[in-house]
CSV table of C-alpha atoms and ligand atoms in Angstrom, one decimal:
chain,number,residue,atom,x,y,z
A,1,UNK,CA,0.3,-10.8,-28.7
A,2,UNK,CA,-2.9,-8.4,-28.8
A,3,UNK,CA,-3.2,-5.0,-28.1
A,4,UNK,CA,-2.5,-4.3,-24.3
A,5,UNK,CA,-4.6,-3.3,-21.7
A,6,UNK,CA,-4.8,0.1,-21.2
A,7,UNK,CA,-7.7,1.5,-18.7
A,8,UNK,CA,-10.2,4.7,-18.8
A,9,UNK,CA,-7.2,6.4,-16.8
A,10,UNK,CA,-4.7,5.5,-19.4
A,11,UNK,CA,-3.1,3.1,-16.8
A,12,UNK,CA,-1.7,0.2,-18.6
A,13,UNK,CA,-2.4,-2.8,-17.0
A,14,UNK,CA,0.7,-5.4,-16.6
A,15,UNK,CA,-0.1,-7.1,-13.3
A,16,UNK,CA,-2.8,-9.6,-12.3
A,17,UNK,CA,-3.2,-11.0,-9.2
A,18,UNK,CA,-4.6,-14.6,-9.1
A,19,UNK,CA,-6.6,-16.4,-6.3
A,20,UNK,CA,-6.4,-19.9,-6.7
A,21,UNK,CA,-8.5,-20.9,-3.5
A,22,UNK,CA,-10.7,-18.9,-0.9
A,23,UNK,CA,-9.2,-21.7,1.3
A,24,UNK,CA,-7.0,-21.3,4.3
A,25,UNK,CA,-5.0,-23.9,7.1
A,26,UNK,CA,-4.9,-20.8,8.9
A,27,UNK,CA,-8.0,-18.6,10.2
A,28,UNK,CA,-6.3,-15.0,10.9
A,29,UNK,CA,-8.4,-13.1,13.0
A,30,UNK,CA,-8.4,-9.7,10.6
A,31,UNK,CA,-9.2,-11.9,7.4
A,32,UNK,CA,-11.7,-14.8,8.2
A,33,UNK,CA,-14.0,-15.9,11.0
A,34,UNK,CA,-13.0,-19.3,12.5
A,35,UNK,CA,-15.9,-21.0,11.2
A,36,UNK,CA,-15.4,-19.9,7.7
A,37,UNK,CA,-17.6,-21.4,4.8
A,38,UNK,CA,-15.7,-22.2,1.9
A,39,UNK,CA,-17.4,-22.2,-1.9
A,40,UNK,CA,-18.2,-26.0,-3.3
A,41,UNK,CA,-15.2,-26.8,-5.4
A,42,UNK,CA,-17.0,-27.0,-8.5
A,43,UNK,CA,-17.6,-23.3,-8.7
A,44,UNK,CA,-13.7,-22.7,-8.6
A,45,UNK,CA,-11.9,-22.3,-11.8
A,46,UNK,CA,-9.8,-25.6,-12.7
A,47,UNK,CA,-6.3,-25.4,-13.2
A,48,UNK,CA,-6.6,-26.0,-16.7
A,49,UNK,CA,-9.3,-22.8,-16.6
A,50,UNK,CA,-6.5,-21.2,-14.2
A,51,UNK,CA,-3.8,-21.5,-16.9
A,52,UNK,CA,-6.2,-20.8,-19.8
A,53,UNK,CA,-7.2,-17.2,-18.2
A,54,UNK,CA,-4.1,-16.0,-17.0
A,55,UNK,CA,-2.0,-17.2,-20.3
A,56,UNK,CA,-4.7,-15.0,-22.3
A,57,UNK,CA,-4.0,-12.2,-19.7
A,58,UNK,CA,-0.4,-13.1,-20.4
A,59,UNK,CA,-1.1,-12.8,-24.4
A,60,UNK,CA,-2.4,-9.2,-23.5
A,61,UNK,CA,0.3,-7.9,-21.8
A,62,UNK,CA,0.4,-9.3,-18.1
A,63,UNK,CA,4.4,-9.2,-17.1
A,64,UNK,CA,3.5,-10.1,-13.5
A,65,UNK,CA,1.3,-13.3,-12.2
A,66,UNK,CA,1.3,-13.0,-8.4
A,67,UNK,CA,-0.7,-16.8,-7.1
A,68,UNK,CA,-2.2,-16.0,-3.5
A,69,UNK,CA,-5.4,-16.6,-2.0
A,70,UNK,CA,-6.8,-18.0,0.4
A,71,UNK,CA,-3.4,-19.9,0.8
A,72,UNK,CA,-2.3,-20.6,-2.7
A,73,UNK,CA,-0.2,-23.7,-1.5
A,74,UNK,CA,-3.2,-25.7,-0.2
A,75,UNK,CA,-4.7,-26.1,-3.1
A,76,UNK,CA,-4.3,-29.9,-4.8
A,77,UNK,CA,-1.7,-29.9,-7.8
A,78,UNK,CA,-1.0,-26.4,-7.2
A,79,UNK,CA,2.5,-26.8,-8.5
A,80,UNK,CA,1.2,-28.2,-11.8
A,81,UNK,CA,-0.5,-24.8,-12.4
A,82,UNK,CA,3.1,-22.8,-11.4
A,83,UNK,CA,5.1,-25.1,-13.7
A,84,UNK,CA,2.5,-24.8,-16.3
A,85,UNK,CA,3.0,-21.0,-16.4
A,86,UNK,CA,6.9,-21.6,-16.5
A,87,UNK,CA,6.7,-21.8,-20.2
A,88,UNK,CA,5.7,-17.9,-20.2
A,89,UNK,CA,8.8,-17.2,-18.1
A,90,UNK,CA,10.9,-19.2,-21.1
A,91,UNK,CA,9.3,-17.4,-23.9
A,92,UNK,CA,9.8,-13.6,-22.0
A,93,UNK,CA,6.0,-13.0,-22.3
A,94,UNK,CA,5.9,-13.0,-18.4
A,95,UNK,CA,8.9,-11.1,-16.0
A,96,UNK,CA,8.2,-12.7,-13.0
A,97,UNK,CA,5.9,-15.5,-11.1
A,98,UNK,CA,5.3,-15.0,-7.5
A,99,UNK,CA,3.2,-15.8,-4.9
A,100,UNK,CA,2.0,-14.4,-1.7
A,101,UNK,CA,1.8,-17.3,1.0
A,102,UNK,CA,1.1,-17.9,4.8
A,103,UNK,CA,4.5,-20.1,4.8
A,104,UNK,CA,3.0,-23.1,6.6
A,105,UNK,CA,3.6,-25.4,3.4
A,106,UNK,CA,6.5,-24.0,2.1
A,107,UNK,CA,9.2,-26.3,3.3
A,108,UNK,CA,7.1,-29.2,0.8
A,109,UNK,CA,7.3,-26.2,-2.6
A,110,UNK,CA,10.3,-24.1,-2.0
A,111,UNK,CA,12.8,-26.4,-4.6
A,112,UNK,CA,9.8,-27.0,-7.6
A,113,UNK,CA,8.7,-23.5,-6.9
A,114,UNK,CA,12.8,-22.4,-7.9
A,115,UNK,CA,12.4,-25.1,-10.3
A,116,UNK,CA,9.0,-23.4,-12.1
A,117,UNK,CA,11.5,-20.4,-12.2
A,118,UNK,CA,9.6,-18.7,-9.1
A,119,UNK,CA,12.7,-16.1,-7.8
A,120,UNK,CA,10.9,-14.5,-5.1
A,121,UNK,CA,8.5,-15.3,-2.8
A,122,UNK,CA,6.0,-13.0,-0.1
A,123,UNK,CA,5.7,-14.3,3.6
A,124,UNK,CA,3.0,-12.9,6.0
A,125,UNK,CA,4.3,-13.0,9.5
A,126,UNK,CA,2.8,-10.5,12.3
A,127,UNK,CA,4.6,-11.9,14.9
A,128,UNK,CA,7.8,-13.8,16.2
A,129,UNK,CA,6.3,-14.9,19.0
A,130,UNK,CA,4.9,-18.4,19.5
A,131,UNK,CA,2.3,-17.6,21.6
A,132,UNK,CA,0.7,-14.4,19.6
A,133,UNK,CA,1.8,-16.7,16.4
A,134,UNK,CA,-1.2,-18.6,17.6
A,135,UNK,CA,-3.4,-16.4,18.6
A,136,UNK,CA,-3.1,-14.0,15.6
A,137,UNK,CA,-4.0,-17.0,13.4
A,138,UNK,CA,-5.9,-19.2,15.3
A,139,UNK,CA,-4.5,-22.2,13.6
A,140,UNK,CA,-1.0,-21.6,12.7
A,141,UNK,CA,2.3,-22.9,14.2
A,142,UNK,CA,5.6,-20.0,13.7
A,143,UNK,CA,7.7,-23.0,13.7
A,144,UNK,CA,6.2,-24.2,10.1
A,145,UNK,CA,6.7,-20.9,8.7
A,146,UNK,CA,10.0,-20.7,10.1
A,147,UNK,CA,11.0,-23.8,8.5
A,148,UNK,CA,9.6,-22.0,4.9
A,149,UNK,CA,11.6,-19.5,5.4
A,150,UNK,CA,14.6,-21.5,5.9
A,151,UNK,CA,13.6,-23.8,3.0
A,152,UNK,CA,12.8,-20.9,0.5
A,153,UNK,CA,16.3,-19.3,1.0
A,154,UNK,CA,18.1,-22.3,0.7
A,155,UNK,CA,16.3,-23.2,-2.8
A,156,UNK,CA,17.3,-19.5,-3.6
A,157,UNK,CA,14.3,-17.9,-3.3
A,158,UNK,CA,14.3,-14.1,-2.2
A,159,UNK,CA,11.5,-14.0,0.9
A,160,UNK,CA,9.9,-10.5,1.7
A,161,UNK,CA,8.0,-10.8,4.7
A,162,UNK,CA,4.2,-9.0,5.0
A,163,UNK,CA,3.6,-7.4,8.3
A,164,UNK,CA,0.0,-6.0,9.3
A,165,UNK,CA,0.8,-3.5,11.5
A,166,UNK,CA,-1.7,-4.4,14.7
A,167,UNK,CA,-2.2,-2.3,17.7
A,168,UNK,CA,-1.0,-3.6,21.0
A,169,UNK,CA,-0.2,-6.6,19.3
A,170,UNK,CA,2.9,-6.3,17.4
A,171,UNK,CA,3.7,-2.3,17.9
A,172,UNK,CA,6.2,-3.9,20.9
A,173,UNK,CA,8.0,-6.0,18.0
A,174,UNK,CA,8.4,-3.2,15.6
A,175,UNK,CA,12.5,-3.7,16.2
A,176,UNK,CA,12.7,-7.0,16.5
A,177,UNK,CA,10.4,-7.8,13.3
A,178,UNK,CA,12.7,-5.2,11.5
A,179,UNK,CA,16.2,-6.6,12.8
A,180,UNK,CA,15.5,-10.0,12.5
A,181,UNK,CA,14.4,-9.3,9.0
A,182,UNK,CA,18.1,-7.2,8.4
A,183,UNK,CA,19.9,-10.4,10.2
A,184,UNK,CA,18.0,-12.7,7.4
A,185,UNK,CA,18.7,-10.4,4.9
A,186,UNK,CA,14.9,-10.1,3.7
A,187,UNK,CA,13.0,-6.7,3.0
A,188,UNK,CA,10.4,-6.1,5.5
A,189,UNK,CA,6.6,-4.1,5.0
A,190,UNK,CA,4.1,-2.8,6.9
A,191,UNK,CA,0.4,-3.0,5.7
A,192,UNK,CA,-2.2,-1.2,7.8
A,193,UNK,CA,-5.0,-3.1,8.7
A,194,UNK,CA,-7.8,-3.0,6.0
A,195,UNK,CA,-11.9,-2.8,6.8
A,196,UNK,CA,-12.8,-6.2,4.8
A,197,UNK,CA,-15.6,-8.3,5.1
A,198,UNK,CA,-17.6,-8.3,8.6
A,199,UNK,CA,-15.7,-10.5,10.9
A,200,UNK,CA,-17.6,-10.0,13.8
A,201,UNK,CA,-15.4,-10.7,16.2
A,202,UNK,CA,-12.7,-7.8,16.0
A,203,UNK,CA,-13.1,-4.3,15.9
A,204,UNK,CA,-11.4,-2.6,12.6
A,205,UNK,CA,-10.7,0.6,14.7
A,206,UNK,CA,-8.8,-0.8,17.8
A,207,UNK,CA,-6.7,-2.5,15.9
A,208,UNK,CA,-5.4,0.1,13.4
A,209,UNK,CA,-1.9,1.2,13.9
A,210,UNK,CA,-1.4,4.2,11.7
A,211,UNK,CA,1.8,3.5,9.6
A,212,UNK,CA,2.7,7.3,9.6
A,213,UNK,CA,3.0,6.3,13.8
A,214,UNK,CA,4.7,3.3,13.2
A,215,UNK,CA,7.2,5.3,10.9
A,216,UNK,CA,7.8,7.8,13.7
A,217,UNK,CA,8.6,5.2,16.3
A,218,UNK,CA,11.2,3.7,14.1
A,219,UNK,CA,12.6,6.6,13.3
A,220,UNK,CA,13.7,7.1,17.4
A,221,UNK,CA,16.1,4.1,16.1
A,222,UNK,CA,17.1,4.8,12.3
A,223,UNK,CA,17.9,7.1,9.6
A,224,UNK,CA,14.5,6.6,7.1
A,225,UNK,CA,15.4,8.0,3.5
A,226,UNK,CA,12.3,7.9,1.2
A,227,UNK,CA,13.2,6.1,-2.1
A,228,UNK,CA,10.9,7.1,-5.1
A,229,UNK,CA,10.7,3.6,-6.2
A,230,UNK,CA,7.1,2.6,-6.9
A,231,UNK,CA,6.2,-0.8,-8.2
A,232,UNK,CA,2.3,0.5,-9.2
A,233,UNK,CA,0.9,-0.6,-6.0
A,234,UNK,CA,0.2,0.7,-2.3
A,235,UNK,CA,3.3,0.6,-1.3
A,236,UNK,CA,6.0,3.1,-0.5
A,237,UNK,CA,9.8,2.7,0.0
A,238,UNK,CA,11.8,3.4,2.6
A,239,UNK,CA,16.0,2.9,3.6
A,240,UNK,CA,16.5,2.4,6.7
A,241,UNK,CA,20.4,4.0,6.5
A,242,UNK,CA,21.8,2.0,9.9
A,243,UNK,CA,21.0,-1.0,8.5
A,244,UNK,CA,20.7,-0.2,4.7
A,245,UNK,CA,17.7,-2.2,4.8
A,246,UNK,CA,15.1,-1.9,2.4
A,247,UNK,CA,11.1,-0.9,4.2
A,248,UNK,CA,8.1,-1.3,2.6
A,249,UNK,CA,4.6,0.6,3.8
A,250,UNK,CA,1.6,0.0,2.1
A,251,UNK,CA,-1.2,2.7,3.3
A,252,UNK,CA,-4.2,2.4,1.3
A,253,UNK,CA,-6.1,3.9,4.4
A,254,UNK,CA,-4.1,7.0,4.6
A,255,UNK,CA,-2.6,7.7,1.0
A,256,UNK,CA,-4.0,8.0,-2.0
A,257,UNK,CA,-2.0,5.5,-4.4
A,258,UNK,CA,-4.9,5.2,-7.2
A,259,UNK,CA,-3.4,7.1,-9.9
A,260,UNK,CA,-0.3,4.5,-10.9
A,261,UNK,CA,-2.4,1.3,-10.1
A,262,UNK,CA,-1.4,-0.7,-12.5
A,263,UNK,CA,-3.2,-4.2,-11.3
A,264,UNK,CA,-6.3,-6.3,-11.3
A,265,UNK,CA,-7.5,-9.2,-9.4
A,266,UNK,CA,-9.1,-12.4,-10.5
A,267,UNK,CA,-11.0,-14.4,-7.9
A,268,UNK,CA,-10.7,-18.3,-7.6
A,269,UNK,CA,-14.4,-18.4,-9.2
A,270,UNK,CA,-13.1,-16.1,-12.0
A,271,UNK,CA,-14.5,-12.9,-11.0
A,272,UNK,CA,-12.8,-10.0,-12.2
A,273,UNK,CA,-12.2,-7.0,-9.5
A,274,UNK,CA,-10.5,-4.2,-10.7
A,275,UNK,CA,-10.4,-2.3,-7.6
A,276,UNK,CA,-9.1,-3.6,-4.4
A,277,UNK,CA,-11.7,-1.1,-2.7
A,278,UNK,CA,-14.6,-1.0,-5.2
A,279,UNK,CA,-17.0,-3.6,-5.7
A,280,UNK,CA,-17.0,-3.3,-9.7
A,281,UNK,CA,-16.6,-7.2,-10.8
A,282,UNK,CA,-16.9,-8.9,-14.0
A,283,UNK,CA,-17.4,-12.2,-14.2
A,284,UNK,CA,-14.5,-14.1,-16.4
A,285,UNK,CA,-15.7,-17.2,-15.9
A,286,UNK,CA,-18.8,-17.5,-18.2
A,287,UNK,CA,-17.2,-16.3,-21.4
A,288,UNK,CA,-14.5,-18.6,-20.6
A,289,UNK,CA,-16.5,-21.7,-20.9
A,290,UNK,CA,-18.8,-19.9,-23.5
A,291,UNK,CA,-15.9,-20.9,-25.9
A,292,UNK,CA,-12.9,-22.6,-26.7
A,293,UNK,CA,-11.6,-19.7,-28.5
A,294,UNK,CA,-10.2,-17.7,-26.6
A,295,UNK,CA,-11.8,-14.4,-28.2
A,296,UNK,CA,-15.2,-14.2,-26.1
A,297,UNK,CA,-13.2,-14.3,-23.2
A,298,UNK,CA,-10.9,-11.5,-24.5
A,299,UNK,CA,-13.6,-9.0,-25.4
A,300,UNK,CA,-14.4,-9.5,-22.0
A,301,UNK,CA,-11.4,-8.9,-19.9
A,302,UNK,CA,-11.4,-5.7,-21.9
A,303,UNK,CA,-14.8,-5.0,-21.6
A,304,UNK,CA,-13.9,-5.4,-17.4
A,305,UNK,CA,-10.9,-3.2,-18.2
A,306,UNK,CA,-12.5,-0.3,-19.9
A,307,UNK,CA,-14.6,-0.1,-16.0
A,308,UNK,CA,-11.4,-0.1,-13.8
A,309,UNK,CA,-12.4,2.4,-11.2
A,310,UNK,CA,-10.2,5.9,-10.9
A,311,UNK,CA,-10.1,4.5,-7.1
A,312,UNK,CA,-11.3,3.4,-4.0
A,313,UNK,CA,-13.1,4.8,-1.1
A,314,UNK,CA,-11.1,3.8,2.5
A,315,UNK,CA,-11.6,6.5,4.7
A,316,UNK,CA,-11.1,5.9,8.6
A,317,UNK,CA,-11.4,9.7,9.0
A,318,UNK,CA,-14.6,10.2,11.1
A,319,UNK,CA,-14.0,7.4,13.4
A,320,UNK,CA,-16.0,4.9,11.3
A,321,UNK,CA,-15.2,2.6,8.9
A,322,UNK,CA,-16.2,4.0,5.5
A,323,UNK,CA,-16.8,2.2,2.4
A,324,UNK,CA,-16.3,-0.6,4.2
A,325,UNK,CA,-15.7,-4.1,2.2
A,326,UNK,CA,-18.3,-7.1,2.4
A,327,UNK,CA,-16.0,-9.1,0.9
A,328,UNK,CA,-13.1,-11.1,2.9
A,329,UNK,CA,-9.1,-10.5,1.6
A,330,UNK,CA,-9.3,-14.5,1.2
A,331,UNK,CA,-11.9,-13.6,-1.6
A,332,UNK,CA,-9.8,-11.2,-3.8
A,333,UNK,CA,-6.1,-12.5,-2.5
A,334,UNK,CA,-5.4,-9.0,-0.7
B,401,SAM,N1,-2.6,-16.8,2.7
B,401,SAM,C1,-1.6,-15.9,2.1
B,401,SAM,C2,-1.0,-15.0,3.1
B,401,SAM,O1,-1.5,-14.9,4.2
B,401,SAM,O2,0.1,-14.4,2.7
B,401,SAM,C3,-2.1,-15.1,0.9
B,401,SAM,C4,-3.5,-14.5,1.0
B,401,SAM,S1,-3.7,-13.2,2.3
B,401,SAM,C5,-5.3,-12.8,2.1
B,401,SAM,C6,-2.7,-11.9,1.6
B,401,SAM,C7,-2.3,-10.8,2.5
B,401,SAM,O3,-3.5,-10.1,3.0
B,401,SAM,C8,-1.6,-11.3,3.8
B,401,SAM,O4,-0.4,-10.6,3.9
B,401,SAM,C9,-2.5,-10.8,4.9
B,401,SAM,O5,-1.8,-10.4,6.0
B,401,SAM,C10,-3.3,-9.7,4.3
B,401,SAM,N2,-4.5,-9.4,4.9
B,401,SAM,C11,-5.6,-10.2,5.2
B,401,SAM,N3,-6.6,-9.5,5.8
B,401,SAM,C12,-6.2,-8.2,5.9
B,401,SAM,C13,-6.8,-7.0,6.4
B,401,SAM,N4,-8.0,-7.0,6.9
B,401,SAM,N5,-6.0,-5.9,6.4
B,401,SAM,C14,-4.8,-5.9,5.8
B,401,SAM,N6,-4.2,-7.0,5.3
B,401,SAM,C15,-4.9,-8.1,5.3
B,402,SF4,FE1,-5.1,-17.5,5.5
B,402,SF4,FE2,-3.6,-15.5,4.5
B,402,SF4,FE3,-6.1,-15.0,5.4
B,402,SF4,FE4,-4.2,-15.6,7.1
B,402,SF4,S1,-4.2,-13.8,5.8
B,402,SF4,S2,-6.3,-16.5,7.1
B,402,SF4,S3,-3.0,-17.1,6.0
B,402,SF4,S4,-5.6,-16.2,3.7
């Protein structure tokens, strides 16, 4: 082990996020456009490169690896890059190995994800509807994700499902999302709708659904207790006492969650952001193949670290999306 990471802010930084493709089977309307194009494969990291930079983050103090994307499980071999990382789960350098997926593949993973010692797993689902299913992600059938679901519980896998709160899309599902989650026994959260990347076809604006309304509504049904749990993200914690169900919110549009962040985000090209919000990058990828040591590329994921922003600059305040995002979620794995 080498010294940790420790930022500007004194925020020590334990949790990397890792996009292993900008690729999607799915085209959701508030992350990509439908005619999306993808980067030539050759500038991606391989998943030797994958398991080289994230078992040096590892050495330097990562606990957490969360895989996402693009859709983590469409990429090739994927599972020989999770059961590669297994051996920091064995040796206690690394707590936990997740992934944040779109489900449609799941069914095929769920038993040699449990195998590569994955113990919990983050679905997005907007909708239990067929219909809205389709429309919300142009490409996607609710019945594949369905079946993920089922096949991630059975292998013993604990699923959270992801909700983007939409306007006059889901609002009208806000109880069924959140009892059929309770029935299922999985936690449920909310994420307001982020301004990334110029989609062109949907307006930011008319879609947000302000979680501090979506609270309130829920509220005409259940007993909300804040919890003070904080895992060093966006998200907050709610109990919902009728049901004793656990309620996530993540706000990074209305709350100011900055000062415990305690993440950073590498890119499937090996770009280093270490704001969700900000465009500061380093590129990784470079001093990676510079050397085989692994010491060029060291110095400079702590040359990226010592530039983590104090935080980012979301504000839909005056009715227009400020410091707006160029960038799509596919390209920094949300
Ligand atoms: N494909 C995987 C999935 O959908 O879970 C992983 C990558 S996806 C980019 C990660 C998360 O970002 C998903 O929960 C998705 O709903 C969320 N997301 C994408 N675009 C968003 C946006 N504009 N605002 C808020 N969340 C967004
Ligand atoms: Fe794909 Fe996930 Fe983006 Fe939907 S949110 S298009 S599933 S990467």
């Amino acid at each position: 082990m080498t010294a940790p990471l420790i930022d500007p802010f004194a925020r020590a930084i334990d949790y990397l996020r890792v996009s292993v493709t900008d690729r999607c089977d799915f085209r959701c309307v508030y992350c990509m456009s439908e005619d999306m194009t993808f980067l030539p494969k050759k500038d991606l990291l391989t998943l030797e490169e994958l398991d080289r930079m994230c078992s040096t983050f590892v050495n330097m103090g990562v606990k957490k690896l969360r895989i996402t994307g693009g859709e983590p499980l469409v990429r090739r071999n994927i599972m020989t890059f999770f059961n590669s990382m297994t051996r920091h789960l064995e040796s206690g350098a690394l707590s936990e190995l997740t992934l944040t997926t779109n489900g449609s593949q799941l069914h095929r993973y769920a038993d040699d994800l449990y195998a590569a010692g994955v113990r919990r797993v983050n679905i997005s689902l907007d909708t239990l509807d067929d219909e809205k299913f389709a429309k919300i992600t142009r490409w996607g059938r609710l019945a594949n994700v369905i079946r993920g679901i089922d096949a991630a519980q059975k292998a013993g896998i604990r699923v959270k499902i992801n909700a983007v709160a939409l306007k006059g899309f889901n609002e009208s599902e806000l109880f069924t999302i959140t009892e059929w989650c309770a029935e299922r026994d999985m936690d449920l959260t909310w994420i307001e709708v982020m301004p990334m990347g110029d989609l062109g076809n949907e307006d930011r604006l008319d879609q947000y659904w302000a979680l501090s309304d979506l609270r309130k509504k829920l509220a005409e049904q259940y007993t909300l207790t804040e919890l003070t749990e904080r895992t060093g993200g966006p998200a907050r914690y709610m109990r919902l006492e009728e049901s004793g169900q656990k309620m996530g919110f993540i706000t990074p549009l209305t709350h100011n969650f900055c000062e415990s962040c305690n993440r950073v985000r590498l890119t499937c090209t090996g770009e280093l952001y270490m704001c969700l919000g900000q465009e500061d990058v380093a590129d990784l990828r470079a001093p990676l193949r510079a050397s085989e040591s692994n010491e060029v590329l060291e110095n400079a994921i702590r040359k990226a670290i010592a530039l983590k922003p104090k935080g980012h600059d979301f504000d839909y305040s005056r009715q227009q999306v400020d410091g707006q995002m160029t960038r799509h979620m596919s390209h920094t794995g949300g």
